[in-house]
Tab-separated table of N, CA and C in Angstrom:
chain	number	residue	atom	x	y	z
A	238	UNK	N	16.535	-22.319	9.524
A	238	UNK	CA	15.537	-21.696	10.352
A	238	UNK	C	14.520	-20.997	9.458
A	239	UNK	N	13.115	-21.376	9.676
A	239	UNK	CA	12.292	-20.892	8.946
A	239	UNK	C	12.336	-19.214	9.143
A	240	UNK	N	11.472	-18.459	8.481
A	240	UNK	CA	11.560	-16.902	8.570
A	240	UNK	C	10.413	-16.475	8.852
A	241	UNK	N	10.023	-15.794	9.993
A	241	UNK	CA	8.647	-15.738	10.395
A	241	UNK	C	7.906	-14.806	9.425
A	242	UNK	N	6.741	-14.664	9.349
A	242	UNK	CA	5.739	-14.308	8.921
A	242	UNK	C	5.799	-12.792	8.987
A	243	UNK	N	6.417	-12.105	7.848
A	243	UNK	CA	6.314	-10.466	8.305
A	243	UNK	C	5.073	-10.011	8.939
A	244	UNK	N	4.798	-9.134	9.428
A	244	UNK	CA	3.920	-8.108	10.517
A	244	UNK	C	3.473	-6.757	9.063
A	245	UNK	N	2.204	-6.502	9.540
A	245	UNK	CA	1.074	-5.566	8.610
A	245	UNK	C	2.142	-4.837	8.021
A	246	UNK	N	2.747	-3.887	9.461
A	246	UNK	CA	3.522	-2.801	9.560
A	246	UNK	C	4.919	-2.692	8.792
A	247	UNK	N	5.432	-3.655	8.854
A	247	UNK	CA	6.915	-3.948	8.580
A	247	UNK	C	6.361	-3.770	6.852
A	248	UNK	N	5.084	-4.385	6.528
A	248	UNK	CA	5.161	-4.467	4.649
A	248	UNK	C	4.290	-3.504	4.497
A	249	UNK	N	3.100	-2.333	5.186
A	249	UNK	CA	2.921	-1.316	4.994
A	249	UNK	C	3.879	-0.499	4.346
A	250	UNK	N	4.352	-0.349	5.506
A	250	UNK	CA	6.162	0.319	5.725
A	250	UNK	C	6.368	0.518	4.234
A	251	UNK	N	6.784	-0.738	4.030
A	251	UNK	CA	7.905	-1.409	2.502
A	251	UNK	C	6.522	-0.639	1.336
A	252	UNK	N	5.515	-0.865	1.602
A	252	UNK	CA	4.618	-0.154	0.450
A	252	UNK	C	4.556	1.511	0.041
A	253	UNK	N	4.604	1.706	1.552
A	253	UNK	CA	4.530	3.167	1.585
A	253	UNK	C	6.020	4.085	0.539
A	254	UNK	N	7.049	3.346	0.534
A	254	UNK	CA	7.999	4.143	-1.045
A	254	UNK	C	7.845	3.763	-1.923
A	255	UNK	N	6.962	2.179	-2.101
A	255	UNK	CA	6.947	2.209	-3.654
A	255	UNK	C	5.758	3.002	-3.967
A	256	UNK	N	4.872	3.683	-3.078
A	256	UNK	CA	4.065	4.644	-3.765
A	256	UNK	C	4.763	5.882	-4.718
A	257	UNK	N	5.772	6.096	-3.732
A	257	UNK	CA	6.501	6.670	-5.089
A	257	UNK	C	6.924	6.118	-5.945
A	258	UNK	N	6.829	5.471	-6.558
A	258	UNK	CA	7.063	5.387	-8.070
A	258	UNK	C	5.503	5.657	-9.199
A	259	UNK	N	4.685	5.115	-8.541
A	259	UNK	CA	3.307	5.631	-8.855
A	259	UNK	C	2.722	6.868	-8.704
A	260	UNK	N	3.231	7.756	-7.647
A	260	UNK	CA	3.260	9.165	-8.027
A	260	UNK	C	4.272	9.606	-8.806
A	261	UNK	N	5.224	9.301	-9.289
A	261	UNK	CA	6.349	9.668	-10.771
A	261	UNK	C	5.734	9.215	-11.770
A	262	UNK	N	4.994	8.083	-12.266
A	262	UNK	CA	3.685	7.921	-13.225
A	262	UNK	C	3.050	9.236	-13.366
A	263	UNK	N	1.995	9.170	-12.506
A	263	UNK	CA	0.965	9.756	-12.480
A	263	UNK	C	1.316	11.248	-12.850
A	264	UNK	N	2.825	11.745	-12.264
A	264	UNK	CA	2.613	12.835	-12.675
A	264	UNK	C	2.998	13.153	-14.245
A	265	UNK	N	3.524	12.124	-14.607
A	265	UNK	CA	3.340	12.387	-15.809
A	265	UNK	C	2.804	12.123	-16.717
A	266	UNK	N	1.738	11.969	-16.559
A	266	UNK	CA	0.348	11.628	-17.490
A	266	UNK	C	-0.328	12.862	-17.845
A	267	UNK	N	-0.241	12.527	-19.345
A	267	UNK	CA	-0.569	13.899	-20.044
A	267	UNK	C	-2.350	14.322	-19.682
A	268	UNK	N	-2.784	13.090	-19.208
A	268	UNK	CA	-4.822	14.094	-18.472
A	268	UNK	C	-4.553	14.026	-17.362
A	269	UNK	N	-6.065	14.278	-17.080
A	269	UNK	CA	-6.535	14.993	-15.698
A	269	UNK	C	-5.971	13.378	-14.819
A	270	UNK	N	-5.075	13.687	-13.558
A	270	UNK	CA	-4.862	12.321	-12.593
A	270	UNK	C	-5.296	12.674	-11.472
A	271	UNK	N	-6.262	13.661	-11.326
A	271	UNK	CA	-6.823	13.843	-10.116
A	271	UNK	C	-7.224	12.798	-9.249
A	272	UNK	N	-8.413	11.545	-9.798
A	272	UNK	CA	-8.684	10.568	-9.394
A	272	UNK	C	-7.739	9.323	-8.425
A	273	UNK	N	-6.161	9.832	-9.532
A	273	UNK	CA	-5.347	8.921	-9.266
A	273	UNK	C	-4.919	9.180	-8.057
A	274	UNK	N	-4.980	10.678	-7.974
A	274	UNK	CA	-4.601	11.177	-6.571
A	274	UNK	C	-5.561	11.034	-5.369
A	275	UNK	N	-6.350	11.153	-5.905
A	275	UNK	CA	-7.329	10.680	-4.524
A	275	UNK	C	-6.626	9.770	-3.706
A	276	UNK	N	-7.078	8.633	-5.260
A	276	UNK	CA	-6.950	7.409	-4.924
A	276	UNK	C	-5.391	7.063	-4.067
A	277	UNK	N	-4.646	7.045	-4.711
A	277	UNK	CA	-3.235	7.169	-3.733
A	277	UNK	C	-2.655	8.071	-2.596
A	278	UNK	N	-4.005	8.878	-2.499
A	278	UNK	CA	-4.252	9.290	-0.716
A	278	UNK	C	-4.936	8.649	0.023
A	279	UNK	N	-5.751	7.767	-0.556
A	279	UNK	CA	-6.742	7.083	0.506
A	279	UNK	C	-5.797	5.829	0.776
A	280	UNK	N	-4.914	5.359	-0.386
A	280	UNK	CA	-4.049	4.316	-0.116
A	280	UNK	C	-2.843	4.387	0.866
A	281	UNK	N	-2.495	5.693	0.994
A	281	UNK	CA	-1.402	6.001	2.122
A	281	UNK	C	-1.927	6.697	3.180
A	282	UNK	N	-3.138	6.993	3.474
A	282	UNK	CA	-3.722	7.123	4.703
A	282	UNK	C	-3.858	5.721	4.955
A	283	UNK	N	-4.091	4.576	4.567
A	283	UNK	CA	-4.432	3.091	5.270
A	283	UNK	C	-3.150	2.491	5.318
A	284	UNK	N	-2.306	3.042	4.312
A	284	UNK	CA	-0.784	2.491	4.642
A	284	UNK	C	-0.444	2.992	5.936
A	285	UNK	N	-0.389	4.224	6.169
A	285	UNK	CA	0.582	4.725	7.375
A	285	UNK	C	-0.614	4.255	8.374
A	286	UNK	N	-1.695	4.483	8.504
A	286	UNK	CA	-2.576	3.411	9.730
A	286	UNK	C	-2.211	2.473	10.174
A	287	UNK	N	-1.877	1.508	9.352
A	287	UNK	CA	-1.492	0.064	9.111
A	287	UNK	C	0.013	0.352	10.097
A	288	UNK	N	0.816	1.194	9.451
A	288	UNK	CA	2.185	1.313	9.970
A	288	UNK	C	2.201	1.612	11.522
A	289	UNK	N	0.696	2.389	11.861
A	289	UNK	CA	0.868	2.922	13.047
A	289	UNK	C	0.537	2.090	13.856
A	290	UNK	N	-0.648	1.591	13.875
A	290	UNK	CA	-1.628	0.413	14.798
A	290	UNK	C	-1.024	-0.972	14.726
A	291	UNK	N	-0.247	-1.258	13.457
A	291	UNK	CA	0.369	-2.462	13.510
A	291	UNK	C	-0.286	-3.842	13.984
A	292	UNK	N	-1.536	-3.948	13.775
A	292	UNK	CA	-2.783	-4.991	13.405
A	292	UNK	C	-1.976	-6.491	13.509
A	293	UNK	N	-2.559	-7.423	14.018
A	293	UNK	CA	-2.060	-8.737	13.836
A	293	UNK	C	-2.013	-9.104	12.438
A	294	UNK	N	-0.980	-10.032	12.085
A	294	UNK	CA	-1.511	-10.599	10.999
A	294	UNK	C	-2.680	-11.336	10.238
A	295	UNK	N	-2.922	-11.585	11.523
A	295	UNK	CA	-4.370	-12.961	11.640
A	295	UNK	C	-5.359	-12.371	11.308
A	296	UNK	N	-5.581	-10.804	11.719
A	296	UNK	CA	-6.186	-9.669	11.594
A	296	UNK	C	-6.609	-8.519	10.861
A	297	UNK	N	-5.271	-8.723	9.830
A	297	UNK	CA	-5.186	-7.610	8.835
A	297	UNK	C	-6.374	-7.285	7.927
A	298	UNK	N	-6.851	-7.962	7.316
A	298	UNK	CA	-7.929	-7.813	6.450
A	298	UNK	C	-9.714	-7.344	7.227
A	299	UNK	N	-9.194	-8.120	8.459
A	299	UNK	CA	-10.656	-8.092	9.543
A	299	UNK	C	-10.697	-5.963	9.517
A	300	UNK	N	-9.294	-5.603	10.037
A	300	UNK	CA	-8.677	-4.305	10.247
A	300	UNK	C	-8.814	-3.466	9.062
A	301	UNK	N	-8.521	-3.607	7.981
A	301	UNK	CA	-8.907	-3.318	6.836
A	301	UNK	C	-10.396	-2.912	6.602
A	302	UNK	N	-11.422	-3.738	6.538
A	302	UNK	CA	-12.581	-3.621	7.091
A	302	UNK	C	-13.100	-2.781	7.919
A	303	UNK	N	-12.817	-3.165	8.822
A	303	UNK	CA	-13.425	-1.984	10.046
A	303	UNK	C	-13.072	-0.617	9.537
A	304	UNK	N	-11.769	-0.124	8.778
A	304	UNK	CA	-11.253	1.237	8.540
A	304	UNK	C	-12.266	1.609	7.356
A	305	UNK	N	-12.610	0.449	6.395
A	305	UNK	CA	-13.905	0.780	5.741
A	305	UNK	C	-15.306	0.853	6.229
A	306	UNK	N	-15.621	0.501	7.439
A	306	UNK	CA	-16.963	0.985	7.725
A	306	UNK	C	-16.917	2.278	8.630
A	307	UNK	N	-15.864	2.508	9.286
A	307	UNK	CA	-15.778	3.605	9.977
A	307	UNK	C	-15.509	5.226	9.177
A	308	UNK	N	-15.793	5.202	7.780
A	308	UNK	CA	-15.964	5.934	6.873
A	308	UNK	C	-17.070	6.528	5.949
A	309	UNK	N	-17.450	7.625	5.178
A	309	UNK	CA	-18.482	7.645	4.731
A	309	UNK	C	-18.032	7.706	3.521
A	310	UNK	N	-16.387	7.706	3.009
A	310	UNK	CA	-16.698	6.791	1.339
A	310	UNK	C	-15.947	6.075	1.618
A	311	UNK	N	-16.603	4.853	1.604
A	311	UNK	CA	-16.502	3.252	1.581
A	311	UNK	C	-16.543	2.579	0.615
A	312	UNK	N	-17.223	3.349	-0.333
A	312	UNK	CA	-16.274	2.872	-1.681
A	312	UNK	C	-15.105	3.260	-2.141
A	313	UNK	N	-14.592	4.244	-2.184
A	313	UNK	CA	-13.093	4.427	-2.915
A	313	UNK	C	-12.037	4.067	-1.448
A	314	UNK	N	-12.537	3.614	-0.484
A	314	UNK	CA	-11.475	3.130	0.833
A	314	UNK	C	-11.713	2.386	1.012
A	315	UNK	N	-12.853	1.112	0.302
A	315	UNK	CA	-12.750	-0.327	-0.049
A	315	UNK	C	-11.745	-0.797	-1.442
A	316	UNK	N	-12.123	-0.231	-2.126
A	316	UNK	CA	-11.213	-0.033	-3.481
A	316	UNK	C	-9.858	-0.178	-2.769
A	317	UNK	N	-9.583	0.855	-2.144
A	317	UNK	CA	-7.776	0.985	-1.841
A	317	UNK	C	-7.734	-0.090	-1.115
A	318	UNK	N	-8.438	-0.390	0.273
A	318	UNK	CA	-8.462	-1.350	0.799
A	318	UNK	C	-8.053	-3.274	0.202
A	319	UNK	N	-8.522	-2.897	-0.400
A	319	UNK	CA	-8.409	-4.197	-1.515
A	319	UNK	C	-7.254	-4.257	-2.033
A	320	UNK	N	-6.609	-3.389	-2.881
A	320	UNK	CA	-5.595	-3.087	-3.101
A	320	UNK	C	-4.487	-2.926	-2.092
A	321	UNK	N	-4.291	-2.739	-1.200
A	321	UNK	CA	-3.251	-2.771	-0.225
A	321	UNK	C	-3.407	-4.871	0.759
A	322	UNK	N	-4.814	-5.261	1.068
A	322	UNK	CA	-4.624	-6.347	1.057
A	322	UNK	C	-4.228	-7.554	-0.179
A	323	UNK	N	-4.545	-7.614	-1.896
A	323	UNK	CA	-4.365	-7.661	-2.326
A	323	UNK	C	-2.465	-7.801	-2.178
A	324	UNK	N	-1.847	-6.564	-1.840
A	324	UNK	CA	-0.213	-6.716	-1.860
A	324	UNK	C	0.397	-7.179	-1.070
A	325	UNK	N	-0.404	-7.226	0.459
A	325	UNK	CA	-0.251	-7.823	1.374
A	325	UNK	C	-0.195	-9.460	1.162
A	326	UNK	N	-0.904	-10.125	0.178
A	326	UNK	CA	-0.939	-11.452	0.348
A	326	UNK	C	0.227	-11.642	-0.448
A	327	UNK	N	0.188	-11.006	-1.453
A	327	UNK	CA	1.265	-11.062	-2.556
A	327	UNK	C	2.986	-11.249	-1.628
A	328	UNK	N	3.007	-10.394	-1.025
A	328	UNK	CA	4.255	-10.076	0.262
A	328	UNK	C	4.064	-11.275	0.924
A	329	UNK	N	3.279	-11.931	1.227
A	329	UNK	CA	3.025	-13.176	1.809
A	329	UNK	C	3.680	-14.500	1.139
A	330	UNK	N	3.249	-14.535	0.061
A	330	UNK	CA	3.133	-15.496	-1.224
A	330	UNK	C	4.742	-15.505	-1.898
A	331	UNK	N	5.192	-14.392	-1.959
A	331	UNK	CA	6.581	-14.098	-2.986
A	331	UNK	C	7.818	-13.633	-2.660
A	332	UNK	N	8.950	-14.489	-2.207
A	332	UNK	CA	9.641	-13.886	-1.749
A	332	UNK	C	10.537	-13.129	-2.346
A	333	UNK	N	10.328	-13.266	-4.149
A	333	UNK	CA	10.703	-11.953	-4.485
A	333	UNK	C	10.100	-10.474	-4.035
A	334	UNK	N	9.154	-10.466	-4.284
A	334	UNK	CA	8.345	-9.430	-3.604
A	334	UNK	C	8.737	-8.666	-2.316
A	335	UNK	N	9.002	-9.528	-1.743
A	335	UNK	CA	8.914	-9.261	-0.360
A	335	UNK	C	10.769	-8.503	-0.557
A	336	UNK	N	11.608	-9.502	-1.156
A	336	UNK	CA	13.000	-9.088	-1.360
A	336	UNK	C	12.808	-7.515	-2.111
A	337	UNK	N	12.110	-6.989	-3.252
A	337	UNK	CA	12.249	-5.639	-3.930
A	337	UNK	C	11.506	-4.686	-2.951
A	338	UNK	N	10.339	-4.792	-2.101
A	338	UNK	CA	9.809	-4.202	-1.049
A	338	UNK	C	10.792	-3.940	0.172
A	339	UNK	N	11.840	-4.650	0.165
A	339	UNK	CA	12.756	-4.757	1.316
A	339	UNK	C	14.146	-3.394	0.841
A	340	UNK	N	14.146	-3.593	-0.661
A	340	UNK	CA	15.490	-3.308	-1.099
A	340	UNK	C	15.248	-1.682	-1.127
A	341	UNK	N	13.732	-1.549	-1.087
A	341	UNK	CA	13.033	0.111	-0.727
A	341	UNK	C	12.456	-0.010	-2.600
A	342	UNK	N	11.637	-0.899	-3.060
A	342	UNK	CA	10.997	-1.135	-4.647
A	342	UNK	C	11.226	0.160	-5.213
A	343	UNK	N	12.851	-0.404	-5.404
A	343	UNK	CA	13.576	0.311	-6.811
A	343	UNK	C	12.275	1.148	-7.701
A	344	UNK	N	12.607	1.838	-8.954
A	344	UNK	CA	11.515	2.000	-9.949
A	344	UNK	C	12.507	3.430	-10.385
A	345	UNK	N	12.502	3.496	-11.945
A	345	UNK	CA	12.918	4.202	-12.420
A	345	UNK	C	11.939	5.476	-12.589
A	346	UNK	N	10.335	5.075	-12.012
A	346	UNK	CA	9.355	5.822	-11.789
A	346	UNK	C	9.817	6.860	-10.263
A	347	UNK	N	10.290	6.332	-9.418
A	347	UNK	CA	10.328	6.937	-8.335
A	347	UNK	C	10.769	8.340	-8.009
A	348	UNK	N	10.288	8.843	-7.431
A	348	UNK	CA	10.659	10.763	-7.460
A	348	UNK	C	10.800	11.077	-8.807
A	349	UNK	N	10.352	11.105	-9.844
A	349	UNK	CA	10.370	11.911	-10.661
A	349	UNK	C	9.155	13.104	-10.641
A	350	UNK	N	9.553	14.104	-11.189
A	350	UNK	CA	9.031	15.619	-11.151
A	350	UNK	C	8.930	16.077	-12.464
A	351	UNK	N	7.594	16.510	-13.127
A	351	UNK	CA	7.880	17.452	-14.455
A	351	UNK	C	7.226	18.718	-14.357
């Protein structure tokens, strides 16, 4: 039996902990990661969107879009934007991917604190 086509939400979801491991990076980077932080707020404000509205698949990127024009920086929430469709296809494409996103993407980065 084939395996249907995961849903926005279901691999939002799966994205939204491996952000932690990229905030256990970031915090330990000896400069300024302010940027980084932005940036991986604008990426989990469109993650948990994604999680909430739960967008067709057919749709996702159309949805993506619209969350970038309904903004007035549309550049750094096209940027993320990209980046979260970008992983989305990837989750599409790999069923490893999709298997370490599932398993909650391990990372020896994850919750770390300094």
């Amino acid at each position: 039996m084939a395996r249907s086509e995961p849903r926005p939400a279901e691999i939002c979801r799966q994205l939204l902990a491996a952000l932690e491991a990229s905030e256990g990076r970031r915090r330990r980077r000896k400069r300024d990661t302010t940027p980084d932080a932005i940036g991986l707020a604008i990426k989990r404000e469109l993650l948990e969107a994604a999680v909430k509205e739960d967008p067709d698949p057919e749709r996702f990127e159309a949805w993506l879009w619209e969350r970038c024009l309904k903004t007035e920086a549309a550049g750094p929430v096209r940027a993320m934007a990209q980046s979260v469709l970008a992983e989305w296809r990837l989750a599409l494409e790999s069923e490893g991917f999709r298997s370490w996103l599932a398993s909650g993407a391990p990372s020896d980065d994850a919750g770390e604190k300094t």
